[in-house]
Every structure is written in C-alpha cells, then in structure tokens.
CSV table of C-alpha atoms in Angstrom, one decimal:
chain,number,residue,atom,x,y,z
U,281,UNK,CA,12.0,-12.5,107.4
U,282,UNK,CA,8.6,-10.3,107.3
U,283,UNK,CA,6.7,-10.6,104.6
U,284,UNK,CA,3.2,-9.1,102.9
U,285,UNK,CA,1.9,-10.7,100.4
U,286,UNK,CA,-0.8,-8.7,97.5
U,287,UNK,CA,-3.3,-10.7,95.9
U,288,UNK,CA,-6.4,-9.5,93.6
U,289,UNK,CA,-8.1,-10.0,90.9
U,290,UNK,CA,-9.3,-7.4,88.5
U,291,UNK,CA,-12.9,-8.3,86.1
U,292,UNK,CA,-12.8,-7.2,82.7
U,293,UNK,CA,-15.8,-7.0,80.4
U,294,UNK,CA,-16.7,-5.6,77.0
U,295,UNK,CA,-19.0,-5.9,74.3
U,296,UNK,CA,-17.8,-6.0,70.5
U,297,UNK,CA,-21.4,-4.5,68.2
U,298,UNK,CA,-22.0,-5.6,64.9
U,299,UNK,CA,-23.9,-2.9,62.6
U,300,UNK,CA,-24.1,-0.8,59.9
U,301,UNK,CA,-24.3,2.7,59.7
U,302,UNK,CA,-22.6,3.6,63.0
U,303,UNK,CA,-23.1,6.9,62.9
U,304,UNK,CA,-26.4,7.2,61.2
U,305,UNK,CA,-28.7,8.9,63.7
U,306,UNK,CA,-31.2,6.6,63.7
U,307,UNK,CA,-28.3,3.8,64.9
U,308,UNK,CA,-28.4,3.1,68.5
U,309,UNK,CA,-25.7,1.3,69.3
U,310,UNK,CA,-22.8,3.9,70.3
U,311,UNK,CA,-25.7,6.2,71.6
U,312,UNK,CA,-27.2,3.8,74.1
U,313,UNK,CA,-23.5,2.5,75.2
U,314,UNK,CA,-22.1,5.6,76.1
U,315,UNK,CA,-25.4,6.6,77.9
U,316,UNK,CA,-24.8,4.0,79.4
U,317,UNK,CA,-21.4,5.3,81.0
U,318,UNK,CA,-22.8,8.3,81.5
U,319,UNK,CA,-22.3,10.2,85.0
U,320,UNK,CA,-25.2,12.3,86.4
U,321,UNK,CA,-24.3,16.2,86.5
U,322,UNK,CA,-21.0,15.7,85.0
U,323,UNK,CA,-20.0,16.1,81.3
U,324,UNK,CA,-17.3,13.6,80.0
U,325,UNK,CA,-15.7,14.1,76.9
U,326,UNK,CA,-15.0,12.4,73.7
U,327,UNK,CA,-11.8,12.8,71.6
U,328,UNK,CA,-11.9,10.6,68.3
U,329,UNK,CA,-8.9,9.8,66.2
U,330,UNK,CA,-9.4,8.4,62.4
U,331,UNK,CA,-7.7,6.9,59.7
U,332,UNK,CA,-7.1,9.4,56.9
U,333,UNK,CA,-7.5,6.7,54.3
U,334,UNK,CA,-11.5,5.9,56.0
U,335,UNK,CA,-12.4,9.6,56.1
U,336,UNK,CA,-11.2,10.1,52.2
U,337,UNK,CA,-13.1,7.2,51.5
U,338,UNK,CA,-16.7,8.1,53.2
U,339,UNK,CA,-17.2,11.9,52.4
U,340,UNK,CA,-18.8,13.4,55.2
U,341,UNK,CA,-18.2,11.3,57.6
U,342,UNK,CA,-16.3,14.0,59.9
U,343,UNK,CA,-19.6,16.1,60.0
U,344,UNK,CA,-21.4,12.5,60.9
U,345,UNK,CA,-19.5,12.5,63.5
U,346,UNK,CA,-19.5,15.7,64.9
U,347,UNK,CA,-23.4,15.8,64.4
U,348,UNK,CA,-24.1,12.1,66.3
U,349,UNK,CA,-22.3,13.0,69.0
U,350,UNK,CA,-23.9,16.5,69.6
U,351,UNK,CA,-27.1,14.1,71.1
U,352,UNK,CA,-25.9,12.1,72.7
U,353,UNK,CA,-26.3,12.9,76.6
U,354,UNK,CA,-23.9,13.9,78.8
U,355,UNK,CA,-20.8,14.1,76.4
U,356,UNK,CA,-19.1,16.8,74.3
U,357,UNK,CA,-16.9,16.4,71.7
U,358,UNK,CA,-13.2,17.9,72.6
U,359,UNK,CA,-12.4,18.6,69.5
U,360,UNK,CA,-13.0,18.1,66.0
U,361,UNK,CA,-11.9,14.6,64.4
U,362,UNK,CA,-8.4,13.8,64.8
U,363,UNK,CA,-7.5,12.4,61.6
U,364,UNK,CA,-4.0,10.9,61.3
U,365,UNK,CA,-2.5,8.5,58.6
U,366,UNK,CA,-3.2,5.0,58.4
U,367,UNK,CA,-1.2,1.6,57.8
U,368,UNK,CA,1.4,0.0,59.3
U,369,UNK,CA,3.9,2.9,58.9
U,370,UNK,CA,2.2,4.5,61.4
U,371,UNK,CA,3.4,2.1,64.0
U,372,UNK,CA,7.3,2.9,63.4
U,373,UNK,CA,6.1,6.4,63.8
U,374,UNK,CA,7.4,7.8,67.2
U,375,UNK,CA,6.8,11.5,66.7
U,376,UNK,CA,2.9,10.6,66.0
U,377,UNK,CA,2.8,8.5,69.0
U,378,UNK,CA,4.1,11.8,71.3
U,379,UNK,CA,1.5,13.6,69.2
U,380,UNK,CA,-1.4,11.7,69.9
U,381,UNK,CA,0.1,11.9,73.8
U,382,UNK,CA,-0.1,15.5,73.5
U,383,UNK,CA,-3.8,15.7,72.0
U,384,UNK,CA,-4.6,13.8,74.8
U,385,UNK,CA,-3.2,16.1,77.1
U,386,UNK,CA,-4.4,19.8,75.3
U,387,UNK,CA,-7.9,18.7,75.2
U,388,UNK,CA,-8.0,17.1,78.6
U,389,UNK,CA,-8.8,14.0,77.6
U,390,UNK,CA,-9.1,12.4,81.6
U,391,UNK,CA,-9.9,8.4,82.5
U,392,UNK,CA,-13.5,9.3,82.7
U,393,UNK,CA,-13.7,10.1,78.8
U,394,UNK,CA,-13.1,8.3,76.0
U,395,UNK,CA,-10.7,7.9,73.1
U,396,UNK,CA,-12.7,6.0,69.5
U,397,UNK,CA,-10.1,5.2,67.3
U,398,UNK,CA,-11.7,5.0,63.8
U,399,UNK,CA,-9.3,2.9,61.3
U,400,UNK,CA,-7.4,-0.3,60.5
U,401,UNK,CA,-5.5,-2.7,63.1
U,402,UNK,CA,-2.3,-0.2,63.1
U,403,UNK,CA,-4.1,3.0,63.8
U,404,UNK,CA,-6.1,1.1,66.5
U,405,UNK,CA,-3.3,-0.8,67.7
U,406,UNK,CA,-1.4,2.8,68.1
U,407,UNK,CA,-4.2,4.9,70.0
U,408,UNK,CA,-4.9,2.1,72.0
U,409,UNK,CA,-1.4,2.5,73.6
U,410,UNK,CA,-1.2,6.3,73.8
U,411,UNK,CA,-4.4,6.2,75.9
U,412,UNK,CA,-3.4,3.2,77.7
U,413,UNK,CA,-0.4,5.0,78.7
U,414,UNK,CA,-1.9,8.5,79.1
U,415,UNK,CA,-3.2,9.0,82.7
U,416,UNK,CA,-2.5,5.3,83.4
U,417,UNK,CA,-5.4,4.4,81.2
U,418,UNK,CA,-7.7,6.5,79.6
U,419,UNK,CA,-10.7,4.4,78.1
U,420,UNK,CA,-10.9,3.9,74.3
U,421,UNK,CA,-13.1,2.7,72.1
U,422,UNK,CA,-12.3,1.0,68.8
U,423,UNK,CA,-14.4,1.0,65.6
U,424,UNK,CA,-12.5,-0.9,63.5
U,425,UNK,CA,-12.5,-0.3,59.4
U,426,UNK,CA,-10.8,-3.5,57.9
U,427,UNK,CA,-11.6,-7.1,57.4
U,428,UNK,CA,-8.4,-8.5,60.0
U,429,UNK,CA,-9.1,-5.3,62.2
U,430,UNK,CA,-12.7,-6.3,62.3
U,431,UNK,CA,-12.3,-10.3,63.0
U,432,UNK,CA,-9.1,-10.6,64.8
U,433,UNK,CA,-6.9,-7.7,66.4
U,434,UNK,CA,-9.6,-4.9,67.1
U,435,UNK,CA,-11.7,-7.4,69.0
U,436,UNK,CA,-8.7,-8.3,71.4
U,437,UNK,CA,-6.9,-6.7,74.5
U,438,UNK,CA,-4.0,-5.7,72.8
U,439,UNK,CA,-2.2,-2.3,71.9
U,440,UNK,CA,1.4,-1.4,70.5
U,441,UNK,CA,3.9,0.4,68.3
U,442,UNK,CA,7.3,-1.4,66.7
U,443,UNK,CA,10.5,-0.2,68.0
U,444,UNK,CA,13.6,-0.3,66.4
U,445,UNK,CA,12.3,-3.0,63.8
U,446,UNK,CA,10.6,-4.8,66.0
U,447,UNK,CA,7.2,-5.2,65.8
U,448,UNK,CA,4.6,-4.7,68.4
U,449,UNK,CA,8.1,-4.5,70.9
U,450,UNK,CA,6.2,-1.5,73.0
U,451,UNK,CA,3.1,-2.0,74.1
U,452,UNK,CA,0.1,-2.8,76.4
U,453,UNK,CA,-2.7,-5.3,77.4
U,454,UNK,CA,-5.6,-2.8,77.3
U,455,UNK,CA,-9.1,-4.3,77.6
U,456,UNK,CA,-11.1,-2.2,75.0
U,457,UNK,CA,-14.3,-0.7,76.3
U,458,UNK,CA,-16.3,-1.8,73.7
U,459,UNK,CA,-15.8,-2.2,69.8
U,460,UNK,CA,-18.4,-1.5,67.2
U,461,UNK,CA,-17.7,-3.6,63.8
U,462,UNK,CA,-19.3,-1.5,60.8
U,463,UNK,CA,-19.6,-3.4,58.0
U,464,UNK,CA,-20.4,-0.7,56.0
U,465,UNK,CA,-16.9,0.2,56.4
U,466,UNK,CA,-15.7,-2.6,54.7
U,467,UNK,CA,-17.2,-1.7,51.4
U,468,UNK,CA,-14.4,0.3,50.6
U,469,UNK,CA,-11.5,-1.7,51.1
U,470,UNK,CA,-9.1,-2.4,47.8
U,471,UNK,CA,-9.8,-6.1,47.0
U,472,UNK,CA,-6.3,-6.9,48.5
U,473,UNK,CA,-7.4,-5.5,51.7
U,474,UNK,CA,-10.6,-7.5,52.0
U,475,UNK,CA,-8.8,-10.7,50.9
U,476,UNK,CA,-6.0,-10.3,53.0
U,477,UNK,CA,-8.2,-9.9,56.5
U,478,UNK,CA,-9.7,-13.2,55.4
U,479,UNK,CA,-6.5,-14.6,56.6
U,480,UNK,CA,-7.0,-14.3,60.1
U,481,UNK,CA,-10.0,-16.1,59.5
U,482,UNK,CA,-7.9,-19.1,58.0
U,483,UNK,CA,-5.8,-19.2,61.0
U,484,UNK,CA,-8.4,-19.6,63.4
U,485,UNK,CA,-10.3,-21.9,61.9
U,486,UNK,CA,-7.4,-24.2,61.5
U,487,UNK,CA,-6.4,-24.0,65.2
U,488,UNK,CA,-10.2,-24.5,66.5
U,489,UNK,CA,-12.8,-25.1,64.4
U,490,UNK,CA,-13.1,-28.0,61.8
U,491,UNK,CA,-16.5,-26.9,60.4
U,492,UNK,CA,-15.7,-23.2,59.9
U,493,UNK,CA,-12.7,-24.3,58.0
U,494,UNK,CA,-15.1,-26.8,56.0
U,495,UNK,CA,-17.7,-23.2,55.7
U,496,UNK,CA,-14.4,-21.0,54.3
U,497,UNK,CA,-14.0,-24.1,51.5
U,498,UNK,CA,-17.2,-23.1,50.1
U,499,UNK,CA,-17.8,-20.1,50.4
U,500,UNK,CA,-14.1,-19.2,49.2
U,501,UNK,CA,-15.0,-17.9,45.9
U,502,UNK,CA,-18.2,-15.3,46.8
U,503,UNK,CA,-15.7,-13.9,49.9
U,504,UNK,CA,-12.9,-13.7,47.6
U,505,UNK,CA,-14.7,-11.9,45.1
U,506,UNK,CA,-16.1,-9.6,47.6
U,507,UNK,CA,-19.5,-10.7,48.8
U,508,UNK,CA,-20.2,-8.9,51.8
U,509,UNK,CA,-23.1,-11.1,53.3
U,510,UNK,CA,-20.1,-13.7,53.4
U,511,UNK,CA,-17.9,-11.7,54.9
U,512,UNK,CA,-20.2,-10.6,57.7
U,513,UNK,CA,-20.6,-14.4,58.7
U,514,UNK,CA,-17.0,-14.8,58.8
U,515,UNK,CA,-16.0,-11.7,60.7
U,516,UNK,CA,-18.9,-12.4,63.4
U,517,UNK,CA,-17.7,-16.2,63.8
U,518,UNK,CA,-13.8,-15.1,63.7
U,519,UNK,CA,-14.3,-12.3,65.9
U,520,UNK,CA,-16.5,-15.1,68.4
U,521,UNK,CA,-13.7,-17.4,68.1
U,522,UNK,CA,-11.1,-14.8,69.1
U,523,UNK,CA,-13.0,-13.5,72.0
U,524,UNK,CA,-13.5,-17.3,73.2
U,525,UNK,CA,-9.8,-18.0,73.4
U,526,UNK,CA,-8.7,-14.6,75.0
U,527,UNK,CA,-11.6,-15.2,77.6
U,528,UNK,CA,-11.4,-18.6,77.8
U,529,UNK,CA,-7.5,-20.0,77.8
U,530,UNK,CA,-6.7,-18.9,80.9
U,531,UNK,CA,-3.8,-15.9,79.6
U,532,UNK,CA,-5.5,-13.3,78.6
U,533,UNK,CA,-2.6,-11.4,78.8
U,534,UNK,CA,-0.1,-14.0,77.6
U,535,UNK,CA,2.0,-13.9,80.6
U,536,UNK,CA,3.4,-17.7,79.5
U,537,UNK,CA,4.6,-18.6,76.1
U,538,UNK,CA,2.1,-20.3,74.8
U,539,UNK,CA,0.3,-18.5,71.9
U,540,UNK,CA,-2.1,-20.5,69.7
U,541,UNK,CA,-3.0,-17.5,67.9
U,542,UNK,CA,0.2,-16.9,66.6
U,543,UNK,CA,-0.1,-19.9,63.9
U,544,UNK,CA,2.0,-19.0,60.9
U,545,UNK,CA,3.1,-15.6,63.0
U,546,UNK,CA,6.5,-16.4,63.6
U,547,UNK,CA,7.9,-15.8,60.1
U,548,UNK,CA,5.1,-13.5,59.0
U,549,UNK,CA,6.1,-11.2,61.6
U,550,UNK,CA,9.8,-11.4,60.2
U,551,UNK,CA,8.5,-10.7,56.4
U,552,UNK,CA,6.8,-8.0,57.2
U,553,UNK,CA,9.9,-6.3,58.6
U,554,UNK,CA,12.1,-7.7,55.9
U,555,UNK,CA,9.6,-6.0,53.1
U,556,UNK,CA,9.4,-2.4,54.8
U,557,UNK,CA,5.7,-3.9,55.5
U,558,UNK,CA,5.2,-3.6,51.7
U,559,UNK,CA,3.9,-7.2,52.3
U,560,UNK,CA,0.1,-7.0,54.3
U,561,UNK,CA,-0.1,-8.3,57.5
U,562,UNK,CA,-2.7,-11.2,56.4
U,563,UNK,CA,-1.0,-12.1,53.4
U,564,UNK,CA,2.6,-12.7,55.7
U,565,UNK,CA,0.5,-14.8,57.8
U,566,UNK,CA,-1.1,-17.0,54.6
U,567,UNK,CA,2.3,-17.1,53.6
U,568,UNK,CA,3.4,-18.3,57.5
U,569,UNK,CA,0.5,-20.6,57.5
U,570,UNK,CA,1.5,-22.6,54.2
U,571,UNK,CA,5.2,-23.2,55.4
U,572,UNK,CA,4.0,-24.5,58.8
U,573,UNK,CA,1.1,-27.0,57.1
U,574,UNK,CA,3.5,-28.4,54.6
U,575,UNK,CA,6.4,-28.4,57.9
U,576,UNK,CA,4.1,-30.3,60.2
U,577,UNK,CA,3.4,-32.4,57.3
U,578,UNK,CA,7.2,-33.2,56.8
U,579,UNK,CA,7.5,-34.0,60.8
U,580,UNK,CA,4.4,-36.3,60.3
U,581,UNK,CA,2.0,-34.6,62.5
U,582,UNK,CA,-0.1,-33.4,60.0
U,583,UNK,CA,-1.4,-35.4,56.7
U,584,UNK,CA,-0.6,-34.2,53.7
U,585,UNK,CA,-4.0,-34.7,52.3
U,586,UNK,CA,-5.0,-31.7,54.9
U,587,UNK,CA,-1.9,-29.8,54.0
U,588,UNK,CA,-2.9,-29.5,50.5
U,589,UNK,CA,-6.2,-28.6,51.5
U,590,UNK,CA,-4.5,-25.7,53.3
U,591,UNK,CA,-2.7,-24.8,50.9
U,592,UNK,CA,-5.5,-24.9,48.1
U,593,UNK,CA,-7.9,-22.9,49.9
U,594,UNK,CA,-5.5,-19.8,50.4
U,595,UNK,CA,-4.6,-20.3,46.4
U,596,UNK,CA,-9.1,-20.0,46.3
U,597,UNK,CA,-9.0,-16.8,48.3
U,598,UNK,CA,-5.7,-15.5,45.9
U,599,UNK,CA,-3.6,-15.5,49.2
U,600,UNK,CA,0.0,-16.0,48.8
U,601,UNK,CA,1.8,-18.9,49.9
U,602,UNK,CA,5.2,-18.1,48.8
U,603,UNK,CA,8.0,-15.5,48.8
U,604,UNK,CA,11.6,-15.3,48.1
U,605,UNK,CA,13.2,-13.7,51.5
U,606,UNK,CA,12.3,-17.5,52.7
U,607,UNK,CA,14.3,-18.9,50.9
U,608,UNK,CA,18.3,-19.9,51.9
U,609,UNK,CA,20.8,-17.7,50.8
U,610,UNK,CA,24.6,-19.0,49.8
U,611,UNK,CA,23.7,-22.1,51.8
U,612,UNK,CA,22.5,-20.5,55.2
U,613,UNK,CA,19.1,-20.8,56.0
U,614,UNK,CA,17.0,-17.4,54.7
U,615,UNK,CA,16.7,-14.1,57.3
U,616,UNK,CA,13.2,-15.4,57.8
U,617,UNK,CA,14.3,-18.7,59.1
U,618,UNK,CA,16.8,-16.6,61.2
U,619,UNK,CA,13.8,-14.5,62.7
U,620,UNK,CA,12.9,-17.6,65.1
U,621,UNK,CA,15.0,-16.5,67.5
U,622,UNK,CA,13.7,-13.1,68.1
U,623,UNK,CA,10.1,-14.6,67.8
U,624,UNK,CA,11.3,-16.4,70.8
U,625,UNK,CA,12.6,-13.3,72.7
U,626,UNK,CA,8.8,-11.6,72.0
U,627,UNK,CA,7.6,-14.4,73.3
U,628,UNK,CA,9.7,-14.0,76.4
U,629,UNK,CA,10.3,-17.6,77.4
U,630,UNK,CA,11.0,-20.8,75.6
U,631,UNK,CA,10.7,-21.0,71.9
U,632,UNK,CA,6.4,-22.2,71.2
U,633,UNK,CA,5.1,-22.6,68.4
U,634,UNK,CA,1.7,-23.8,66.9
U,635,UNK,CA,1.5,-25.9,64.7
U,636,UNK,CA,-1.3,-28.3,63.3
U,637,UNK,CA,-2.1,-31.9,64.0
U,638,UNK,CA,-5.4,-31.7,62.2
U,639,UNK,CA,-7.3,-29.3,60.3
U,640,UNK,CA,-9.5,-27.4,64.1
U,641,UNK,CA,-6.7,-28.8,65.8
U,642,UNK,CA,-4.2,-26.7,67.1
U,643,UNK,CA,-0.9,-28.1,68.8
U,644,UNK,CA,2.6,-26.5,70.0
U,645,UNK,CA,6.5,-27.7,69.7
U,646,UNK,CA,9.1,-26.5,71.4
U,647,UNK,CA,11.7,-26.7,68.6
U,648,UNK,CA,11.9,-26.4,64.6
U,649,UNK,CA,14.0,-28.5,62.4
U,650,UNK,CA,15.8,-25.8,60.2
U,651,UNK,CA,16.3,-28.7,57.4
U,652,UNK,CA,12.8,-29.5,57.0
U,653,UNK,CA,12.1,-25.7,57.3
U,654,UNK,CA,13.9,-25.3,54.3
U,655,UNK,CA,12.2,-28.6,52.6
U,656,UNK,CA,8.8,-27.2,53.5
U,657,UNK,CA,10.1,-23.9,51.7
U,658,UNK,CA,11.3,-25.7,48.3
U,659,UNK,CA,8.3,-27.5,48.9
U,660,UNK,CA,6.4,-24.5,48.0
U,661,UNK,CA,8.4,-23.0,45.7
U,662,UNK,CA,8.0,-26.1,43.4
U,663,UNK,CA,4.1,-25.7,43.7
U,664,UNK,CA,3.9,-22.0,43.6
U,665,UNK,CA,6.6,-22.2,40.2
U,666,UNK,CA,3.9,-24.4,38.3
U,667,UNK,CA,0.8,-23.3,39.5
C-alpha cells in the first residue's frame, strides 16, 4: 500500500477593540487597522452590512459610515450600507442568506476586501457565513451592537444559519479579522436586551472564574438597571474569558465533544426553537443554567448553598429561571427534555454536558438522569410559583 500523508498547521490571530464612537472621525481604531491591511497600489474594497434595528436607532449613522470610510487609505466603499433585518429570524431566513451571496458577488466583493457586519449575534453570525462561504473566505469584520453579541458570540470563531429547526445546523469556523466592541452601541438596547446579554456573562463566570461570579453578585443591581460603566467591565472580562478558552483549550474549532461553553445550552437551544425564538437567546440560557445548578445539585456534585446562589443572582439581574415547555406533559418528560438527543447529534459524538461542581468550576457528564431532570424542573417551579 502507498501512502502520502498531509500535515500543516494554519496560525490565526485577531484583535477584538473596545471603544466608543467607532465611526467618529477623530476614532482611530478601524482607521489604523485597516491601514494596516492595506496593499500598496491596489485599492481593496469594503462592503458593510447592518442591522436595521442599529441604523433606526442612531440617525445618521449611514452617512457616518459612508464619510469615515471616504479617508481611510487605500479602500473604497462598494456600495452604500447594506442594511438587512436583525434578530434571530434572520437566521431561518434562506432567501437573505442567497441575497447577501449575491451582494457579495455584484459588488465584487474578493478575499482581499472586507465584509463589517454591523448588528446583533444573528446578523453577525449570518454574514459571517455568507462571506466565509463566498470565494472560500472573504474576510469580515464584526462590530457587534448587543450586550451577548459584544461579550460572547461576536468575539468568537463561529458563523451559521438554522436549518430546518435546527439551530446553528449550517455553518462555519471563521476566525474574524478583527472585532470592534462599541459601547456606545449598547446605549440603545430595550432593558430586556441589555439584561439578557448579561447572561453569557453568568455562564462564564460559573464555568471559570469564582471572583467574577463574586464581582456579578454586587454589582447585579447597577448592571441590571442599566449602568453602562458596569457593563463595560463585564463585557471586556467576558469577552477575555471567551477569547482565553477558544485560544487556549486546545479545540478551537470543537472538532471533539467537549464544549464547556455550552453550560445551560442544551435545553436553551431547544426553547428557543420550541417558542419561535420569542424567548432571547440569554434568557433560554439563564433559564438552562438554573435547571442544571439545581440538577447537579440533586446528583450531589454541586452544594445547594451555591445552587441557590445561582439561582438568586439571575432572579437580581430579572433573568428567568423558569418556563412551562420544561415541564412533563401527560407523564412523558417535556419536548425540552426530549431535545437532549439532538443536542447530542450537534455535538457530533457522545452526549457532553457541563455541568458545575463549584461555583468557577466547570465539569462534564456523559449522561442525564431524566427523573432528576424533571425534579430539578419542579424544583423550580415551586420557587418561581412563590417568589
């Protein structure tokens, strides 16, 4: 038998900004970047995509645009802003997918230019794959808009749409080439928005870091009421935490099963189907996250003095821990509970889970005891009914 065997490894490195202002003209930051990429005697092109709701909400921002990125060096802008709608819908949208394929291809968008996606985690998560897939990879930039775009998924490697009910089922692992986190931006979120980001937050702090957990405690009621200074300090540390595991665990592109970032993922994934995505991303994971606290309490690897604490501090930030699809239905466990085996097939091996053995410390099983599942949900239920 002949064989050759193929074996390289590929370096990626980005940079995520924290500012204000990105497109004043006295801001630096996307200027000097993208001089940075620049290519003597050629002029590359930039082709910017944004989130209706974000342009509605910052009047003038288009003409911004348009205006910073007539100085910068070496660049033109294709066309004027792309502005598409924003939310999750947007991911179960396959005609806007082909569209933003197309856009791509009319303005000649090539893998020496860039794509900036301007928006929430959805609109990012969905330009992200159309110029991953356009060309093989056109570069894109991400400036995300929202408190859980800003601290967990726009600072990551991932892209995707949901097929058929499925969420993120097509997709790609698409280093960024940089992301700019304006704060500004958040300053006009609805309150549900801002609070529900904060979740993300939650999550990682629970799987890695004790103290941060301890810094959300007090500072709870000033970021759940909207304190921006606050929620700068979180987003930078959330977004630093993030970036330290994708670097730093060894599967940046979760080739094995093993997914510590998922904690309390596996049924918020499945509520967010089940509601239509009525129900926010961040407030299915707080929801996720209280079941599995009070769950690894009930197996014993978790106390129940920490669960509580868990549990207390999304009730401070007015997440929800609680929702009805969870719970059983004519004596079969709920469609939630159900959802564990297709988390399973997303994960593409063995069923993982996180869980918790400590408040910072993050650890996986392999199995889930349905009963106590459903304990851990009437659990809840009897706490959320008097509270």
């Amino acid at each position: 038998m002949q064989q050759i065997q193929q074996s390289f490894s590929v370096n990626y490195s980005y940079g995520v900004f924290f500012t204000q202002h990105l497109f004043a003209l006295t801001n630096p930051y996307l200027r000097d970047f993208l001089t940075s990429q620049a290519a003597p005697g050629y002029t590359k092109k930039l082709l910017v995509i944004a989130d209706e709701g974000v342009i509605s909400k910052h009047p003038g921002l288009q003409e911004q645009i348009g205006t910073y990125c007539a100085i910068i060096s070496g660049y033109q802008l294709a066309a004027p802003v792309v502005i598409i709608p924003g939310g999750e819908s947007v991911k179960n949208d396959e005609d806007l997918f082909y569209k933003l394929v197309d856009t791509i291809d009319q303005y000649g968008i090539d893998r020496h230019s860039f794509v900036l996606a301007i928006g929430g985690g959805a609109v990012l998560d969905l330009v992200g794959y159309a110029a991953a897939v356009s060309h093989r990879g056109v570069r894109h930039i991400r400036i995300p808009t929202t408190v859980l775009s800003q601290n967990d998924s726009g600072v990551g490697v991932k892209n995707g749409i949901n097929y058929k009910g499925k969420k993120n089922f097509l997709g790609t692992f698409a280093p960024p080439a940089a992301v700019f986190n304006d704060s500004h931006f958040l300053t006009t979120l609805d309150i549900e928005d801002w609070r529900s980001g904060i979740a993300e937050a939650v999550k990682v702090a629970l799987i890695k870091d004790a103290s941060f957990f301890e810094w959300l405690e007090m500072n709870a009621q000033p970021l759940a009421e909207g304190n921006l200074p606050a929620m700068e300090t979180l987003v930078y540390r959330c977004a630093e935490l993030h970036m330290q595991h994708i670097g730093g665990a060894g599967d940046p592109f979760e080739s094995g099963s093993s997914r510590p970032l998922d904690f309390g993922h596996w049924s918020a994934h499945k509520l967010e189907q089940l509601t239509n995505f009525t129900l926010r991303h961040g407030e299915a994971v707080s929801i996720g996250m209280a079941v599995d606290s009070v769950y690894a309490s009930l197996l014993g690897m978790l106390d129940t003095t920490a669960a509580a604490r868990i549990i207390r501090l999304l009730e401070l930030l007015q997440l929800p821990v609680y929702h009805p699809l969870l719970e059983m239905q004519d004596g079969m466990p709920s469609a939630v509970i159900k959802g564990l085996q297709e988390f399973r097939e997303h994960l593409g091996g063995r069923l993982t889970i996180c869980l918790l053995k400590a408040i910072g410390q993050g650890a996986e099983v392999h199995e889930m005891d349905v009963a106590l599942l459903n304990q851990a949900v009437e659990n809840i239920k009897s706490r959320y009914a008097n509270s």
